[in-house]
Every structure is written in structure tokens, then in C-alpha cells.
XYZ file of C-alpha atoms in Angstrom:
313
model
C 179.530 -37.352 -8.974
C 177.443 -35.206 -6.282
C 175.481 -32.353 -7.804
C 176.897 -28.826 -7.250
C 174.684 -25.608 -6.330
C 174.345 -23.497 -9.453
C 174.407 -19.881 -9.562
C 173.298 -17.576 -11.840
C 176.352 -14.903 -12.358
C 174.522 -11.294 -12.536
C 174.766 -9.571 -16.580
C 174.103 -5.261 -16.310
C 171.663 -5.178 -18.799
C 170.360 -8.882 -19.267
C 169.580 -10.617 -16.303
C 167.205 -7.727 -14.420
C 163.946 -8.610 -12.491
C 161.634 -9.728 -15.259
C 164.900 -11.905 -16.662
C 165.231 -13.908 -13.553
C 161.635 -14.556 -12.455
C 160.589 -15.863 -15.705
C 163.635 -17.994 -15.944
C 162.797 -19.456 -12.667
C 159.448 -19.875 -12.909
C 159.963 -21.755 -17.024
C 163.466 -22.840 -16.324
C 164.673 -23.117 -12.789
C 167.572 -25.343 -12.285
C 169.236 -22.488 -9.788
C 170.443 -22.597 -6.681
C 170.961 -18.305 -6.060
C 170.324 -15.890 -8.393
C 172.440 -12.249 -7.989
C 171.086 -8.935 -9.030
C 173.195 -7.337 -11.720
C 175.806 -4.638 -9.258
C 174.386 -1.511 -7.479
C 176.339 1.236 -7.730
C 176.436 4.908 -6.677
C 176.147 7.062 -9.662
C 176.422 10.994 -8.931
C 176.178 10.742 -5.019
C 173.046 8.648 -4.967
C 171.207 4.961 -6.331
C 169.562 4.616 -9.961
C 165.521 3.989 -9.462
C 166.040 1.344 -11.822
C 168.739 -0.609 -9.240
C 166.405 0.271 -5.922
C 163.371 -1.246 -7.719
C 165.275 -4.161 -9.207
C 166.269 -5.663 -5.454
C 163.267 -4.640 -3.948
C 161.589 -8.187 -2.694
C 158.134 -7.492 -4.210
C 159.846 -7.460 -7.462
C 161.633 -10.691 -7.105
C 159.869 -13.761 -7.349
C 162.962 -16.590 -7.278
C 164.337 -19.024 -4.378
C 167.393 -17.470 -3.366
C 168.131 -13.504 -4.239
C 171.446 -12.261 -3.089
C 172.195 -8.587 -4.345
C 175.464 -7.221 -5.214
C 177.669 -3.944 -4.762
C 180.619 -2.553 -6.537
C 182.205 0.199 -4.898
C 186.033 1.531 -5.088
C 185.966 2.324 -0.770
C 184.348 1.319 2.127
C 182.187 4.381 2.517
C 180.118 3.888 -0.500
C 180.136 0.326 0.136
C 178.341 0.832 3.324
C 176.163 3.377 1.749
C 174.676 0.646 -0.616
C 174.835 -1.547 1.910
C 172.665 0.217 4.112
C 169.877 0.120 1.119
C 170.376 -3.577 1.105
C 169.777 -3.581 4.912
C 166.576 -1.655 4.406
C 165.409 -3.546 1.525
C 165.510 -6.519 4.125
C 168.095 -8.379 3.230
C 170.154 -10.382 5.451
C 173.697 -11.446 2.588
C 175.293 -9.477 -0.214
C 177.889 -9.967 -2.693
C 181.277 -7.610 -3.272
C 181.798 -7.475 -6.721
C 185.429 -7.621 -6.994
C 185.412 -8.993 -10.909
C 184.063 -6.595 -13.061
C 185.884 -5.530 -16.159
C 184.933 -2.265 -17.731
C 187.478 -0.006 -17.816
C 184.898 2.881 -16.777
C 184.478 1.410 -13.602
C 187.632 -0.437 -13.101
C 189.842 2.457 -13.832
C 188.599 4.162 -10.691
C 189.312 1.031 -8.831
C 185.754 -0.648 -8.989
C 185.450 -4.417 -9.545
C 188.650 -6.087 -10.640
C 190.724 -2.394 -11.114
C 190.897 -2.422 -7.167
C 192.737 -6.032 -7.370
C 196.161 -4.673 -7.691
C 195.674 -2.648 -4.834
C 195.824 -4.805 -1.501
C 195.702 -2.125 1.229
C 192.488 -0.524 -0.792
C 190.800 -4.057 -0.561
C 191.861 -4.250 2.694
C 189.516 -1.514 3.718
C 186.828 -2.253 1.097
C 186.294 -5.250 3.077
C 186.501 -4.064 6.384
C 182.715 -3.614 6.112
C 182.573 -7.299 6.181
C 184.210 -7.517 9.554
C 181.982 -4.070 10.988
C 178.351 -5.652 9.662
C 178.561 -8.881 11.325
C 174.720 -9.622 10.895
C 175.169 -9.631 6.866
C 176.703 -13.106 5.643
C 179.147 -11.581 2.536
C 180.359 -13.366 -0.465
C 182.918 -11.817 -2.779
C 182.977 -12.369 -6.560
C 186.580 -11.704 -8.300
C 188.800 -12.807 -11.016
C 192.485 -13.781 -10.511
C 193.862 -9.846 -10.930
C 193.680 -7.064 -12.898
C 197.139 -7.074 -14.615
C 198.455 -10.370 -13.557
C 197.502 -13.633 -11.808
C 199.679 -13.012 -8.925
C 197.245 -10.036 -7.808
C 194.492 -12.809 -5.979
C 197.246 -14.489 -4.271
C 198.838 -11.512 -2.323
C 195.293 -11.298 -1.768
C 194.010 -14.271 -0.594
C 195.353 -14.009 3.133
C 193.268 -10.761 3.342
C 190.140 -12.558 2.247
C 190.887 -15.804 3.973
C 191.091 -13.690 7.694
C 187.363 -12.773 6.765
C 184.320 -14.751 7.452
C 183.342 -14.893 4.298
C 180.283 -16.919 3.017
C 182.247 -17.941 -0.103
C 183.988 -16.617 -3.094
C 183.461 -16.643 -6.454
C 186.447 -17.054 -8.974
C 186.396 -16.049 -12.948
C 189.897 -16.852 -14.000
C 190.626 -14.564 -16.052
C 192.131 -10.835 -15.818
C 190.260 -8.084 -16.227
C 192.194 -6.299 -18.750
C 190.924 -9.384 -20.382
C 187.538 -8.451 -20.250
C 185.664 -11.919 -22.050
C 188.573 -12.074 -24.334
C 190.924 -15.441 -24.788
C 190.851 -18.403 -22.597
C 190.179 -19.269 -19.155
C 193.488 -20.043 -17.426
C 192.820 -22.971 -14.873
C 195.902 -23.309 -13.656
C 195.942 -19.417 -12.306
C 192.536 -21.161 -10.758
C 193.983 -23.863 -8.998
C 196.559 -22.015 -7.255
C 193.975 -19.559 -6.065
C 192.136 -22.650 -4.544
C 195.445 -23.703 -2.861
C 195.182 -20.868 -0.631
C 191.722 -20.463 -0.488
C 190.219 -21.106 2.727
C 186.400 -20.360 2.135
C 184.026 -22.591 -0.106
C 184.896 -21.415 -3.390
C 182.760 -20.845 -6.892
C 184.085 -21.464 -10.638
C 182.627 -18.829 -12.746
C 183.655 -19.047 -16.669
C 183.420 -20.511 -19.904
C 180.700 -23.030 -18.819
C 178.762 -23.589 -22.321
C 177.088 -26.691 -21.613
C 176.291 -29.758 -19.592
C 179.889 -31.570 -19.997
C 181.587 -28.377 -19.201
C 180.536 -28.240 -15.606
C 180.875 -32.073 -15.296
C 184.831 -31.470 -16.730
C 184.954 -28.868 -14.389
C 183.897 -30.633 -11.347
C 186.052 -33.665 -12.212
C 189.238 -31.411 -12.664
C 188.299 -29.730 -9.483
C 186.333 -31.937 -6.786
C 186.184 -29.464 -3.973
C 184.181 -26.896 -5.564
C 181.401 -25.303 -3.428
C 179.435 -24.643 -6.360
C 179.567 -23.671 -10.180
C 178.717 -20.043 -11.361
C 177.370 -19.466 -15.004
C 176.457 -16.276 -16.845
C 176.737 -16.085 -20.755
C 175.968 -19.849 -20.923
C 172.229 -19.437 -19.552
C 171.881 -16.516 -21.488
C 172.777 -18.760 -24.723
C 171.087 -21.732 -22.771
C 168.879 -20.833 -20.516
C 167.705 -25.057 -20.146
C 171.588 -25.220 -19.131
C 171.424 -25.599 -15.127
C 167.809 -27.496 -15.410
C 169.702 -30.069 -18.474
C 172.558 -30.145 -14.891
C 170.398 -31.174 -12.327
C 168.079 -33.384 -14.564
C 171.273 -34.897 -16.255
C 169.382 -34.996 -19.841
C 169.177 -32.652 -22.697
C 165.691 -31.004 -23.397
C 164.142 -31.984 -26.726
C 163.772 -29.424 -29.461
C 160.460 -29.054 -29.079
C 160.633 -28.929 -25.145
C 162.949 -26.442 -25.523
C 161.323 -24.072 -27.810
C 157.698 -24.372 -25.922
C 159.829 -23.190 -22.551
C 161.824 -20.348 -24.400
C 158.630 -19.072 -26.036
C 157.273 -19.108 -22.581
C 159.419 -17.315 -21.071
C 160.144 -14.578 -23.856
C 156.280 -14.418 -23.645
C 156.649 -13.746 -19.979
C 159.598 -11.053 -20.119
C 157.682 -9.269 -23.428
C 154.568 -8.571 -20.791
C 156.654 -7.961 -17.857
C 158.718 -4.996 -19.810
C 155.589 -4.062 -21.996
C 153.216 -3.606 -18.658
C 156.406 -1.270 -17.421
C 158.853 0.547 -19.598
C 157.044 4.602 -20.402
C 159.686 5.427 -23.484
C 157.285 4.148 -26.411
C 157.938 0.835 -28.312
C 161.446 1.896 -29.431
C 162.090 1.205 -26.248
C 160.651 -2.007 -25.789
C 161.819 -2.893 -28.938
C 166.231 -2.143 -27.842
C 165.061 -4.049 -24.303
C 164.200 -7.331 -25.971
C 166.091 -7.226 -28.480
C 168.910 -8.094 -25.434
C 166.876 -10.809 -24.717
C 168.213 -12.366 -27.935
C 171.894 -11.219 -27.827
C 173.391 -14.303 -26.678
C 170.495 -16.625 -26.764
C 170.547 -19.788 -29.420
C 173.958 -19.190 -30.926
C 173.163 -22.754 -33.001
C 169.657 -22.161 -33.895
C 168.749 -20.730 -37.901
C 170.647 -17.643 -38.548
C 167.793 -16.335 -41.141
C 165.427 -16.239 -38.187
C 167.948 -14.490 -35.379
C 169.124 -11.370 -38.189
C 165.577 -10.916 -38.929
C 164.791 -10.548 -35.130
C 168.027 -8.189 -34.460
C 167.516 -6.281 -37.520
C 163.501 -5.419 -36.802
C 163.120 -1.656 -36.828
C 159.246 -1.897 -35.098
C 157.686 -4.128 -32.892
C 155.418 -5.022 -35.622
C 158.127 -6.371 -37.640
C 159.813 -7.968 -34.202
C 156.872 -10.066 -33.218
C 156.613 -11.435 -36.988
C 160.323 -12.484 -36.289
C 159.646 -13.875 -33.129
C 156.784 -15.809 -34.396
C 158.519 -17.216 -37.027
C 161.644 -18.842 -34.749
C 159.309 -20.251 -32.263
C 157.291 -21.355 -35.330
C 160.080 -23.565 -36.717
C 159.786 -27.493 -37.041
């Protein structure tokens, strides 16, 4: 079976900067990594989201940032800071779930609108020097929602398109359904992405059996829990216990510094940013050593924790 591209699905909160370029640097394995959505919040950009895409800050292959945006006006506003920042592709978030954002038609909550996608996306057609992808999940309500869609996106020259099937009233919860995905890719006419549920090495092979013409597979929670997931992929082997731990403690190592060298708010701060680090990571590996990590009230008391997981035999 031919190899597929990987891509590393952007995470608000968990896959910033430091995240990515010590995962590529210890890790690698990825095709494209995506910066976590830039949004307009109170009529202008977040510092945190201008210095995340900026390139000096970025040290990975491929970078592709995204936008979320409910019309076509702040679209092009972000846009335009993508277009300053230098870069020549971008990704429409049309997938996102929270019902903060979705509710005013951001991410999946514009799906069940077609005329409001319809001019979302007419930024596509007015920046032709920008190659656009769109990420999106099969509706907001129900799965019919992509397909009165698709002949919108398929009149578009569109790089690709990534697919979570699920809805977003959904959010993460209950199964994928695959069959709302294969009649999404029976009118799809660009290269398209799976994005969901991929856990580990046999679920992108079952995935890419049950669907040959993929483009490429997208994966976000499982790299967070595995971060060896997409290197394990294109290596087709599992790393060894200790190969694995020696890597992770690497690359914690590397984000610790990264956020230590930057973040101003004292080490309770620190302390709530790495504990993310942790959130999904390992969900097999000793319980005892994971609570006493989450559950560390100063940094003193984290590091002991730390030590003692990546001091396990």
C-alpha cells in the first residue's frame, strides 16, 4: 500500500509554536503542520496568534496557517496578515465545534448555511495567488449539510479538503460515521483528507484500505496521545519503550525551555501550560505517575513528577 502524506490537524491550546517544532525536530513523521485558527477577537488579532505564524517562530517543513471567520470580510482581514507574514496557502476552517464560535456561524455553525459559505469562500476565487484548502466536518445538524455543499466547493480551485466525519453538535462525542464520509467523497472533486479517530498505526492502514483514493490522512488527538504515531507510519514499526521515552523526554525537555525562556506570568503559569502538554499524552502508560504530574501544585513538585515517568524501567 503507497504511503499517504500526514498532517498534523491544528489543537487551540496544544499544538502552538514550541509544540510543533520540537515534535518535528524529535518526532517528525509529517508531511504539513497547521497553526491552531486565527481569529478576530474585538476588531483586531491576539499577539499570541500574530507571533505564533510568524516564520521566525516556526521551524518545521511545511507550515500552512488557518482562519475561522463567519464572512468574507474578516476572512480577508486575516488573510491579509497571512499575506504579510509571507505566506503563499491557508486553510478555511470550516470544522470547528465550540458552540461559542459556531453559534455565530464560525467553523462548522456556518455549514447549514450554503449561501453564507458561498460568500465565505468567494475570497478563494478573489486571491488567486493563495493556494486554499478547507477543513470541515460533514454538517452541523445533519450529514446532508456537506453535500448541498459540495458543488459550491467543488466549482473552487481548491488545494484540497479536509473531512472529520462527524457533526459538530457532536463536538468529539460518539463515533465517526464513515459512511456520511464516503458519500462526501462521491461528490468530491478535489484531493480529499480523512481527519478522525486515527489512534494508531492500523487505524490509518484500515483507513486507507477502506478508502484507496485518499489524498492524505489528518491526525490530531492521536499525536497528542502518540506523538511517535506518524514517524511508527512512515517507518512501518513501533518504537521501543525505551526509544520512545528518550524522544518524549526530549521533546518535553525542549517545549519546558521554549515556554520557560517566554511566558512573563510567573511559574503558575508555566506550570497550567505544560501541564497541557500531558492532557492527552500516554493514555496507557502508569496512572500513579500521570495524577501525580496533573495534580502538582508547583513546578517543584511538577519536575519531581516528570522525573519520575521518564525515570521508569
Amino acid at each position: 500500500m503507497q504511503q499517504l502524506p500526514i498532517h498534523f490537524a491544528p489543537l487551540q491550546g496544544y499544538t502552538e509554536a514550541f509544540y510543533r517544532n520540537a515534535h518535528a525536530a524529535v518526532f517528525g513523521g509529517i508531511d504539513t503542520y497547521y497553526t491552531p485558527f486565527v481569529r478576530i477577537e474585538k476588531e483586531s488579532f491576539r499577539n499570541k496568534d500574530i507571533r505564533e505564524i510568524d516564520f521566525a517562530n516556526n521551524h518545521v517543513p511545511h507550515l500552512v496557517p488557518q482562519l475561522i471567520a463567519p464572512s468574507a470580510e474578516k476572512a480577508e482581514t486575516i488573510l491579509s496578515l497571512f499575506i504579510e507574514k509571507g505566506y503563499g496557502e491557508a486553510d478555511i476552517n470550516l470544522g470547528c465545534p465550540f458552540p461559542i464560535l459556531a453559534k455565530r456561524h464560525n467553523g462548522s455553525g456556518i455549514l447549514p448555511y450554503p449561501e453564507e459559505v458561498k460568500t465565505l469562500l468567494g475570497i478563494v476565487v478573489k486571491y488567486p495567488q493563495i493556494r486554499f484548502s478547507v477543513k470541515m466536518r460533514l454538517g452541523w445538524e445533519n450529514p446532508e449539510e456537506c453535500l448541498a455543499i459540495a458543488p459550491l466547493l467543488n466549482d473552487l480551485p481548491l488545494r484540497q479538503v479536509t473531512m472529520h466525519p462527524r457533526l459538530g453538535k457532536q463536538q468529539y462525542k460518539g463515533d465517526v460515521d464513515l459512511k456520511g464520509f464516503a458519500a462526501f467523497q462521491s461528490v468530491c472533486k478535489h484531493p480529499l483528507i480523512y481527519n478522525g479517530d486515527i489512534k494508531r498505526r492500523e487505524d490509518i492502514l484500515r483507513i486507507q484500505e477502506q478508502f484507496p483514493m485518499l489524498a492524505g490522512i489528518m491526525i490530531g488527538r492521536g499525536l497528542l496521545a502518540n506523538p511517535a504515531l506518524a514517524l511508527e507510519y512512515k517507518e512501518n514499526r513501533t518504537l521501543s519503550a525505551d526509544e520512545m521515552r528518550n524522544k518524549l523526554h526530549s521533546m518535553h525537555t525542549s517545549v519546558y525551555s521554549q515556554y520557560a525562556a517566554q511566558l512573563e506570568g510567573g511559574e503558575g503559569q508555566l506550570l497550567n501550560k505544560m501541564k497541557t502538554f500531558w492532557e492527552y499524552l500516554a493514555p496507557e502508560a502508569d496512572r500513579k505517575s500521570l495524577k501525580a504530574i496533573h495534580k502538582s501544585g508547583t513546578l517543584q513538585k511538577y519536575n519531581q513528577a516528570v522525573l519520575s515517568f521518564f525515570g521508569q524501567r
